[in-house]
Short mmCIF file of C-alpha atoms in Angstrom, two decimals:
data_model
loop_
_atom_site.label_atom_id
_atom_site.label_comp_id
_atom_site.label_asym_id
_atom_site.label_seq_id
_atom_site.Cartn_x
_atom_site.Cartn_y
_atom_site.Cartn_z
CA UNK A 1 0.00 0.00 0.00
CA UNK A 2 1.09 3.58 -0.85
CA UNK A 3 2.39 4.96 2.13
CA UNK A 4 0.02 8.68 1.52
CA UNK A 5 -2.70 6.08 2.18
CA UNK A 6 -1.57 4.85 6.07
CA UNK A 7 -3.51 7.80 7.46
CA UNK A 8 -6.81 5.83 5.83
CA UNK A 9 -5.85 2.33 6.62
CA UNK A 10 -5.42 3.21 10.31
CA UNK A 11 -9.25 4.84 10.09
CA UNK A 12 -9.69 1.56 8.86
CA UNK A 13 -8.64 -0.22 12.17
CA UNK A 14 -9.73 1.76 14.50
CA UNK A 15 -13.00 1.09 12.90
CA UNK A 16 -12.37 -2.34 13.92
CA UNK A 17 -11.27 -1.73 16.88
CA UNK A 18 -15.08 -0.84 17.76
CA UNK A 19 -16.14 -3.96 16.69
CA UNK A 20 -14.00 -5.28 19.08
CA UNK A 21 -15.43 -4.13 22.18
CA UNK A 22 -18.24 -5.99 22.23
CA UNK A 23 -16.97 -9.13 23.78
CA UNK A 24 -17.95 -12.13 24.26
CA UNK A 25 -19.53 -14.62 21.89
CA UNK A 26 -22.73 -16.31 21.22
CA UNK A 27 -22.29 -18.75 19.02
CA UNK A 28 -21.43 -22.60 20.38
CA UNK A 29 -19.04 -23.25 17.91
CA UNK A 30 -15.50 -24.49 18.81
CA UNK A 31 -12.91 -22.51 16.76
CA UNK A 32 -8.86 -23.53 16.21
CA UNK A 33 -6.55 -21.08 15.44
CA UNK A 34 -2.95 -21.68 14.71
CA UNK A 35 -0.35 -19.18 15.77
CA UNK A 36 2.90 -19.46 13.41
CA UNK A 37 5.78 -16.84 14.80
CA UNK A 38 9.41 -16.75 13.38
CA UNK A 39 11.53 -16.08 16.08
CA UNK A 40 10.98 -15.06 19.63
CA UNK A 41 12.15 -11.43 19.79
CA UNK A 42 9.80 -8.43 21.93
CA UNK A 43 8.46 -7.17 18.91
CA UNK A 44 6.81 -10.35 17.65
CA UNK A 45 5.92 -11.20 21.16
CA UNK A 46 4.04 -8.43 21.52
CA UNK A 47 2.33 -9.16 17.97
CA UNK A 48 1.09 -12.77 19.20
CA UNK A 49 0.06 -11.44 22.85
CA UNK A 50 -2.11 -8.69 21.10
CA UNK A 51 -3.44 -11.00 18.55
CA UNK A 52 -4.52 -13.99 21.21
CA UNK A 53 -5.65 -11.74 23.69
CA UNK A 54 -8.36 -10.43 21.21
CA UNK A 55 -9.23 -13.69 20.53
CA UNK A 56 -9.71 -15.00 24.09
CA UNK A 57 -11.45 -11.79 24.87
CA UNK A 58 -14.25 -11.93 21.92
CA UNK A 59 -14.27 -16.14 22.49
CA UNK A 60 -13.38 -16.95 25.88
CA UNK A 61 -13.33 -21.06 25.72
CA UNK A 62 -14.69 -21.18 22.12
CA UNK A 63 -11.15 -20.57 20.60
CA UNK A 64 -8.20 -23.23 21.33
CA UNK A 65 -5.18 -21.02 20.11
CA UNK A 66 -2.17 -22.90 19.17
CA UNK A 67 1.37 -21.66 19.56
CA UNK A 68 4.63 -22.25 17.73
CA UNK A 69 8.09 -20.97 17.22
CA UNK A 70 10.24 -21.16 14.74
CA UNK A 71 13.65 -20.39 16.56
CA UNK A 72 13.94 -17.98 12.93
CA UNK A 73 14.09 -21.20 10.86
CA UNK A 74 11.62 -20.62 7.17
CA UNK A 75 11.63 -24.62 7.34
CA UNK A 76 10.76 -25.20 10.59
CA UNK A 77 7.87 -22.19 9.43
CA UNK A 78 6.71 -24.76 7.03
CA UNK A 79 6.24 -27.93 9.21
CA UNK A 80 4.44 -25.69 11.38
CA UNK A 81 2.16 -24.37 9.06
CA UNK A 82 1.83 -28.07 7.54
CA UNK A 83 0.99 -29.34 10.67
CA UNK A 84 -2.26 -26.99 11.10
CA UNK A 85 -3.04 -27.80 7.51
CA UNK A 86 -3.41 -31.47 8.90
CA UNK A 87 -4.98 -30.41 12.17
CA UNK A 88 -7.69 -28.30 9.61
CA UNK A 89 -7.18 -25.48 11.91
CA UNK A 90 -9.80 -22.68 11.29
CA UNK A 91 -7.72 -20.03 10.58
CA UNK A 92 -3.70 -19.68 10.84
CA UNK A 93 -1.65 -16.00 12.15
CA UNK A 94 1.09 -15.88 10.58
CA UNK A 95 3.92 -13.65 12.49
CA UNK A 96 6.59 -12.17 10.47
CA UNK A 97 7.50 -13.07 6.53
CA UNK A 98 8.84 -16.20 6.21
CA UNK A 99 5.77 -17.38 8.22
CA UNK A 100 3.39 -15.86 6.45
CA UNK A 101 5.14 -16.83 2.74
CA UNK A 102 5.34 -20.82 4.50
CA UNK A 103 1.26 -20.59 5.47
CA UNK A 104 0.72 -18.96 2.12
CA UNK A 105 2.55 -21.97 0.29
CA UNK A 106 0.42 -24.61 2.45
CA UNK A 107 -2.87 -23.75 1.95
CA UNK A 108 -4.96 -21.85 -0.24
CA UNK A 109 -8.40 -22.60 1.70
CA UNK A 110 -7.91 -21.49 4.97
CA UNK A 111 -7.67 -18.12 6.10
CA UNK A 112 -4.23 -16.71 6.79
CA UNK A 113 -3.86 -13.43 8.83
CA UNK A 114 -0.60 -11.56 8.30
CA UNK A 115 1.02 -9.71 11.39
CA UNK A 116 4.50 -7.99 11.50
CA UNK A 117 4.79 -7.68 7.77
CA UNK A 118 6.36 -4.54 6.46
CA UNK A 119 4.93 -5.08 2.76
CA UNK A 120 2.63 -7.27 1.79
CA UNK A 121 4.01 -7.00 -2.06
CA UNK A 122 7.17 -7.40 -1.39
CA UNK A 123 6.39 -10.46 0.95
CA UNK A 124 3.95 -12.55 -1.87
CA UNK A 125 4.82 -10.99 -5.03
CA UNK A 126 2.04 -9.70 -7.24
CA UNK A 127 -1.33 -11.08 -7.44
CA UNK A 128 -1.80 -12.13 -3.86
CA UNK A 129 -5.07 -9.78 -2.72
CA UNK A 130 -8.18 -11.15 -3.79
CA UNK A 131 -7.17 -14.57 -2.15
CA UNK A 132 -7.03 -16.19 1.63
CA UNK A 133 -5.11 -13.61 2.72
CA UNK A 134 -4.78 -10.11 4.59
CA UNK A 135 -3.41 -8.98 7.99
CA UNK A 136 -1.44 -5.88 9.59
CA UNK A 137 1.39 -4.27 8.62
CA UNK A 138 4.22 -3.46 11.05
CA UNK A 139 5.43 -0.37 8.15
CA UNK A 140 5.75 3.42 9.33
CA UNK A 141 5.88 6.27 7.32
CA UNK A 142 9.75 5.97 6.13
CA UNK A 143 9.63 9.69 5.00
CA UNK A 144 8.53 10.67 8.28
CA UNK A 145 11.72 8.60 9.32
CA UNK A 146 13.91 10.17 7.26
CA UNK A 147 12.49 13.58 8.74
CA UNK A 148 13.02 12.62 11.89
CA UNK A 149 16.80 11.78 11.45
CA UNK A 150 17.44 15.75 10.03
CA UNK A 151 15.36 16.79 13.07
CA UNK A 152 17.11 15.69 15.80
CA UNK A 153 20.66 15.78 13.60
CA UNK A 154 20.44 18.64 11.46
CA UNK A 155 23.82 18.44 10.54
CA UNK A 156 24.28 15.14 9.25
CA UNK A 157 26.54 14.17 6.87
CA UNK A 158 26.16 10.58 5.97
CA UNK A 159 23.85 8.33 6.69
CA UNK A 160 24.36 4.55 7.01
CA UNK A 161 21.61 2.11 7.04
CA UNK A 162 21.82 -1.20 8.13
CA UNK A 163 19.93 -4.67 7.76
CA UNK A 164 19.80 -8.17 6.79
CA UNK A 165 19.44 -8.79 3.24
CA UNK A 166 18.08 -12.06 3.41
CA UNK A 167 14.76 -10.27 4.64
CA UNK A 168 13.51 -8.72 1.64
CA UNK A 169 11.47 -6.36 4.06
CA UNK A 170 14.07 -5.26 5.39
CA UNK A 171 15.64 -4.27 1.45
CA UNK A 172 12.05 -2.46 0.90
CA UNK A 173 12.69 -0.25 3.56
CA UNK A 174 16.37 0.76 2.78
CA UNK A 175 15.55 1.52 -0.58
CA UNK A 176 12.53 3.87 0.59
CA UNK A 177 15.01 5.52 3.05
CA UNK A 178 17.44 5.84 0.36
CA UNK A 179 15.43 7.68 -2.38
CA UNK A 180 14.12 10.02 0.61
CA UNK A 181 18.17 10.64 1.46
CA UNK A 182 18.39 11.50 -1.76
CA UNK A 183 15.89 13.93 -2.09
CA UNK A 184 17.27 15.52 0.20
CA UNK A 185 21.40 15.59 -0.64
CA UNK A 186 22.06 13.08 2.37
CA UNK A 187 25.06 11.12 1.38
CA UNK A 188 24.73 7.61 2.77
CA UNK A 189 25.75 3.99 3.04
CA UNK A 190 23.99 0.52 2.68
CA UNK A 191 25.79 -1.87 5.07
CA UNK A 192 24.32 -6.12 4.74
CA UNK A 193 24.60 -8.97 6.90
CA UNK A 194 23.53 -12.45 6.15
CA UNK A 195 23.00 -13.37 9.55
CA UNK A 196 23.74 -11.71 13.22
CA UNK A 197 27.47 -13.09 13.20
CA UNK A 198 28.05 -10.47 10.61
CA UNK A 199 26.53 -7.17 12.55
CA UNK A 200 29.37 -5.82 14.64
CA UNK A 201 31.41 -6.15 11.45
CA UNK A 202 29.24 -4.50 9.49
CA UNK A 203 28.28 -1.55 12.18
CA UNK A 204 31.84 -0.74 12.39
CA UNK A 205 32.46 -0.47 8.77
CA UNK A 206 29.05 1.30 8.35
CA UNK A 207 30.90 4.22 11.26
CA UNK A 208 34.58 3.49 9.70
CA UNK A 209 33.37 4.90 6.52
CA UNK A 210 32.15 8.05 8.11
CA UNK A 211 28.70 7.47 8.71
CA UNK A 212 27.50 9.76 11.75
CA UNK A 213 24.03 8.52 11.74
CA UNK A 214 22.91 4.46 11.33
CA UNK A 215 19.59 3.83 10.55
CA UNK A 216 17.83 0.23 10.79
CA UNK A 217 14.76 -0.52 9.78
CA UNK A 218 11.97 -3.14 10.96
CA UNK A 219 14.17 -5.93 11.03
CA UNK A 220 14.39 -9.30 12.68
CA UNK A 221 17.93 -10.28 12.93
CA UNK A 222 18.84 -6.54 14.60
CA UNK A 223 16.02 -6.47 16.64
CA UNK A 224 17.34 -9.95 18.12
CA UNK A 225 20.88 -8.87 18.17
CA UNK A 226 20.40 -4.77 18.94
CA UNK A 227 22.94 -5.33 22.22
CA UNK A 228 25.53 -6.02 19.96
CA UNK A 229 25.13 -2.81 18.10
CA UNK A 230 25.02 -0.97 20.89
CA UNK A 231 28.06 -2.32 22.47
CA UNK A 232 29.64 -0.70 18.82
CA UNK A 233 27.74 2.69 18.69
CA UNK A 234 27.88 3.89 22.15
CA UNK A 235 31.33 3.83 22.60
CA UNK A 236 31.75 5.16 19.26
CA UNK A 237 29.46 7.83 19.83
CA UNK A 238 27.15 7.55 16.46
CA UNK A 239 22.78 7.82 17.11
CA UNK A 240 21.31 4.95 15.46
CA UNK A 241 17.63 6.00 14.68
CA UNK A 242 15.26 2.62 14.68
CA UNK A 243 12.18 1.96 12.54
CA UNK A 244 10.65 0.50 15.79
CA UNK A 245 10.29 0.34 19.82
CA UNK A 246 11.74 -2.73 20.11
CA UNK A 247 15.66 -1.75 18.36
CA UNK A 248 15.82 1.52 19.78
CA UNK A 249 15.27 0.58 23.21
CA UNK A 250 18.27 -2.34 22.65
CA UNK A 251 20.50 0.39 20.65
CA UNK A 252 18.79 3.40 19.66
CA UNK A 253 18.26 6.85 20.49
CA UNK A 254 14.85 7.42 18.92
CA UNK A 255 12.07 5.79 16.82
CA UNK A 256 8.83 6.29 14.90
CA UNK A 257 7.56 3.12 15.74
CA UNK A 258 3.60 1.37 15.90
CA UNK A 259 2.72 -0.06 18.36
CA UNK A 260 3.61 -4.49 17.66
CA UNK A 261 0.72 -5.25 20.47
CA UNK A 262 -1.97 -2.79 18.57
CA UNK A 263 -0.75 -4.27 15.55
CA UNK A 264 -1.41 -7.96 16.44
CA UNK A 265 -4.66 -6.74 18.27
CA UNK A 266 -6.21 -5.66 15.00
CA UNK A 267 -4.93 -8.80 13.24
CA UNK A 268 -6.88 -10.37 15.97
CA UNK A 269 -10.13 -8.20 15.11
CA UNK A 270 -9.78 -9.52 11.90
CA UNK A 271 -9.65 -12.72 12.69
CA UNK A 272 -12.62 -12.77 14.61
CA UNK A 273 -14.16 -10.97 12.07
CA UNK A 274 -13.14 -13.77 9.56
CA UNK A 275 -13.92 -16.83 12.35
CA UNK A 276 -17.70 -15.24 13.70
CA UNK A 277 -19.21 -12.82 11.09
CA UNK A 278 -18.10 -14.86 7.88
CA UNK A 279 -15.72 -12.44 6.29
CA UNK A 280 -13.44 -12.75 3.41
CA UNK A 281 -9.92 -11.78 4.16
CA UNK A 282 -9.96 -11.88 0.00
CA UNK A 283 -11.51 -8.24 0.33
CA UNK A 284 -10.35 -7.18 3.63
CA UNK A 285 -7.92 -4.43 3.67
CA UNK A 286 -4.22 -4.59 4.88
CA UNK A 287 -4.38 -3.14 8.89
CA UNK A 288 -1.76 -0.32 9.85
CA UNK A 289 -1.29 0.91 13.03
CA UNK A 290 -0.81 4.78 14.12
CA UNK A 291 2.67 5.82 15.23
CA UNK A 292 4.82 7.59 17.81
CA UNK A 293 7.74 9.35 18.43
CA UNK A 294 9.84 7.72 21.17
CA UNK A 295 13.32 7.86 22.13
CA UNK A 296 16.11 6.20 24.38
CA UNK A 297 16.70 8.24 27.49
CA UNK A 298 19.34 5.83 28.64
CA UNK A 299 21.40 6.15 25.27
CA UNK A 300 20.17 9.96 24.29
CA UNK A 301 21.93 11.20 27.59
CA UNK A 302 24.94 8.91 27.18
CA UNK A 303 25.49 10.54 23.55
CA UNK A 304 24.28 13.94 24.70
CA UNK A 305 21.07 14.01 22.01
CA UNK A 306 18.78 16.67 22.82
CA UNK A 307 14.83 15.05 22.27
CA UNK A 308 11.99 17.98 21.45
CA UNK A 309 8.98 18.11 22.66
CA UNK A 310 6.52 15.02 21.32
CA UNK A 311 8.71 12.11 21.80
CA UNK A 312 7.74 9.31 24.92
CA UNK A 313 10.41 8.23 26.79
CA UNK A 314 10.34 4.28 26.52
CA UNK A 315 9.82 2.24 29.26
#
């Protein structure tokens, strides 16, 4: 979805949201939902806990939610997945990509609701609306990002961003930030990793090549390895600015970040929606979630960054 069109999409889940407070649930029959997440992290945590808590909220002891973890293996995604497909599980929440592209590959009948993707595109490839599909998006405005960066560091010279490029989520977003750098006459510097063994490497070359402000976005190998890019920035005395709560709190100074458990609560409005009232996720919009400004008061003060007014301290 075109970011211009977030401010509509979140209308659209607050809207649910009203749904969801009338709890409770008539109806006798026994539902099965199967939770799929990648990798236990905060972030995705927080997506599941919104997501079942919905559930067992609106269904109480109609809904038998099933949990599994990956340990941030796409295989062990699809013997998960597979295994719900042979328990003929009602519906299946699919937490981060690879989950959501292994559900996706297993089933074609029975409903699939998305949480912690960044793009739903860039995820499934073209043609995937119209099928058993939708969910929320984890995305925030990445031009509002970008602002944010020559707000609180006007004079910024180069920016480096950093992610894993075997999340192509995570590639969506730098490129975004990129042609907004751009615009703008920010130099800057794409530093990859394949996997977490390669991220203090890569965060000192990123600040070895003169970067003076990192950038990561939404992604999962950072956000489960964020200590060990603090344990390069702080003493090296470069801001990182984080597309979410969940990396700026491990290494960060501040964020525009949603809100993971309002996120998975309105994939779980969806999937009651879906379960209860009948619903085709075919022709149910993609969710997004409204944002905040929050910053690091822990790391801000260690590297002397002065926070306006409008940013929430995190907890």
């Amino acid at each position: 979805m075109n970011l211009k069109k977030i401010t509509a999409a979140v209308l659209s889940v607050a809207m649910l949201g009203t749904v969801g407070m009338m709890t409770g649930c008539n109806s006798s029959k026994k539902y099965k939902v199967g939770v799929c997440q990648l990798i236990q992290h905060p972030a995705l945590d927080l997506a599941t806990k919104g997501f079942t808590d919905v559930l067992k909220e609106k269904l109480g002891d109609d809904v038998e939610i099933i949990e599994q973890n990956a340990n941030g293996d796409s295989a062990t995604c699809a013997t998960i997945v597979n295994n719900f497909v042979s328990s003929n599980v009602d519906l299946i929440m699919a937490n981060a990509t690879p989950a959501l592209a292994a559900a996706v590959s297993a089933t074609n009948v029975i409903p699939v609701v998305g949480t912690s993707i960044t793009s739903y595109d860039v995820a499934l490839g073209e043609g995937w609306t119209g099928k058993n599909i939708t969910g929320a998006s984890d995305l925030a405005p990445i031009d509002q990002q970008e602002d944010m960066i020559l707000e609180i560091f006007p004079d910024v010279k180069k920016v480096g961003i950093l992610y894993c490029s075997a999340e192509p989520n995570s590639k969506y977003q730098a490129d975004v930030m990129i042609a907004e750098l751009q615009k703008d006459g920010i130099q800057y510097g794409a530093y990859t990793v394949t996997d977490s063994n390669e991220i203090q490497q890569q965060t000192q070359a990123a600040i070895g090549d003169g970067c003076d402000v990192l950038y990561i976005p939404t992604d999962n190998t950072f956000a489960n390895a964020a200590e060990t890019v603090k344990n390069v920035v702080v003493p090296a005395g470069v801001p990182v600015v984080a597309a979410e709560e969940g990396i700026c709190k491990g290494c960060g100074t501040v964020t525009l970040s949603i809100s993971y458990e309002s996120m998975g609560r309105a994939a779980g409005e969806m999937a009651y929606e879906i379960l209860v009232n009948g619903k085709d996720p075919g022709k149910m919009d993609v969710g997004y979630s409204a944002t905040t400004k929050m910053y690091n008061k822990e790391i801000c003060d260690q590297l002397n960054v002065k926070v306006p007014d409008g940013y929430t301290a995190i907890a």
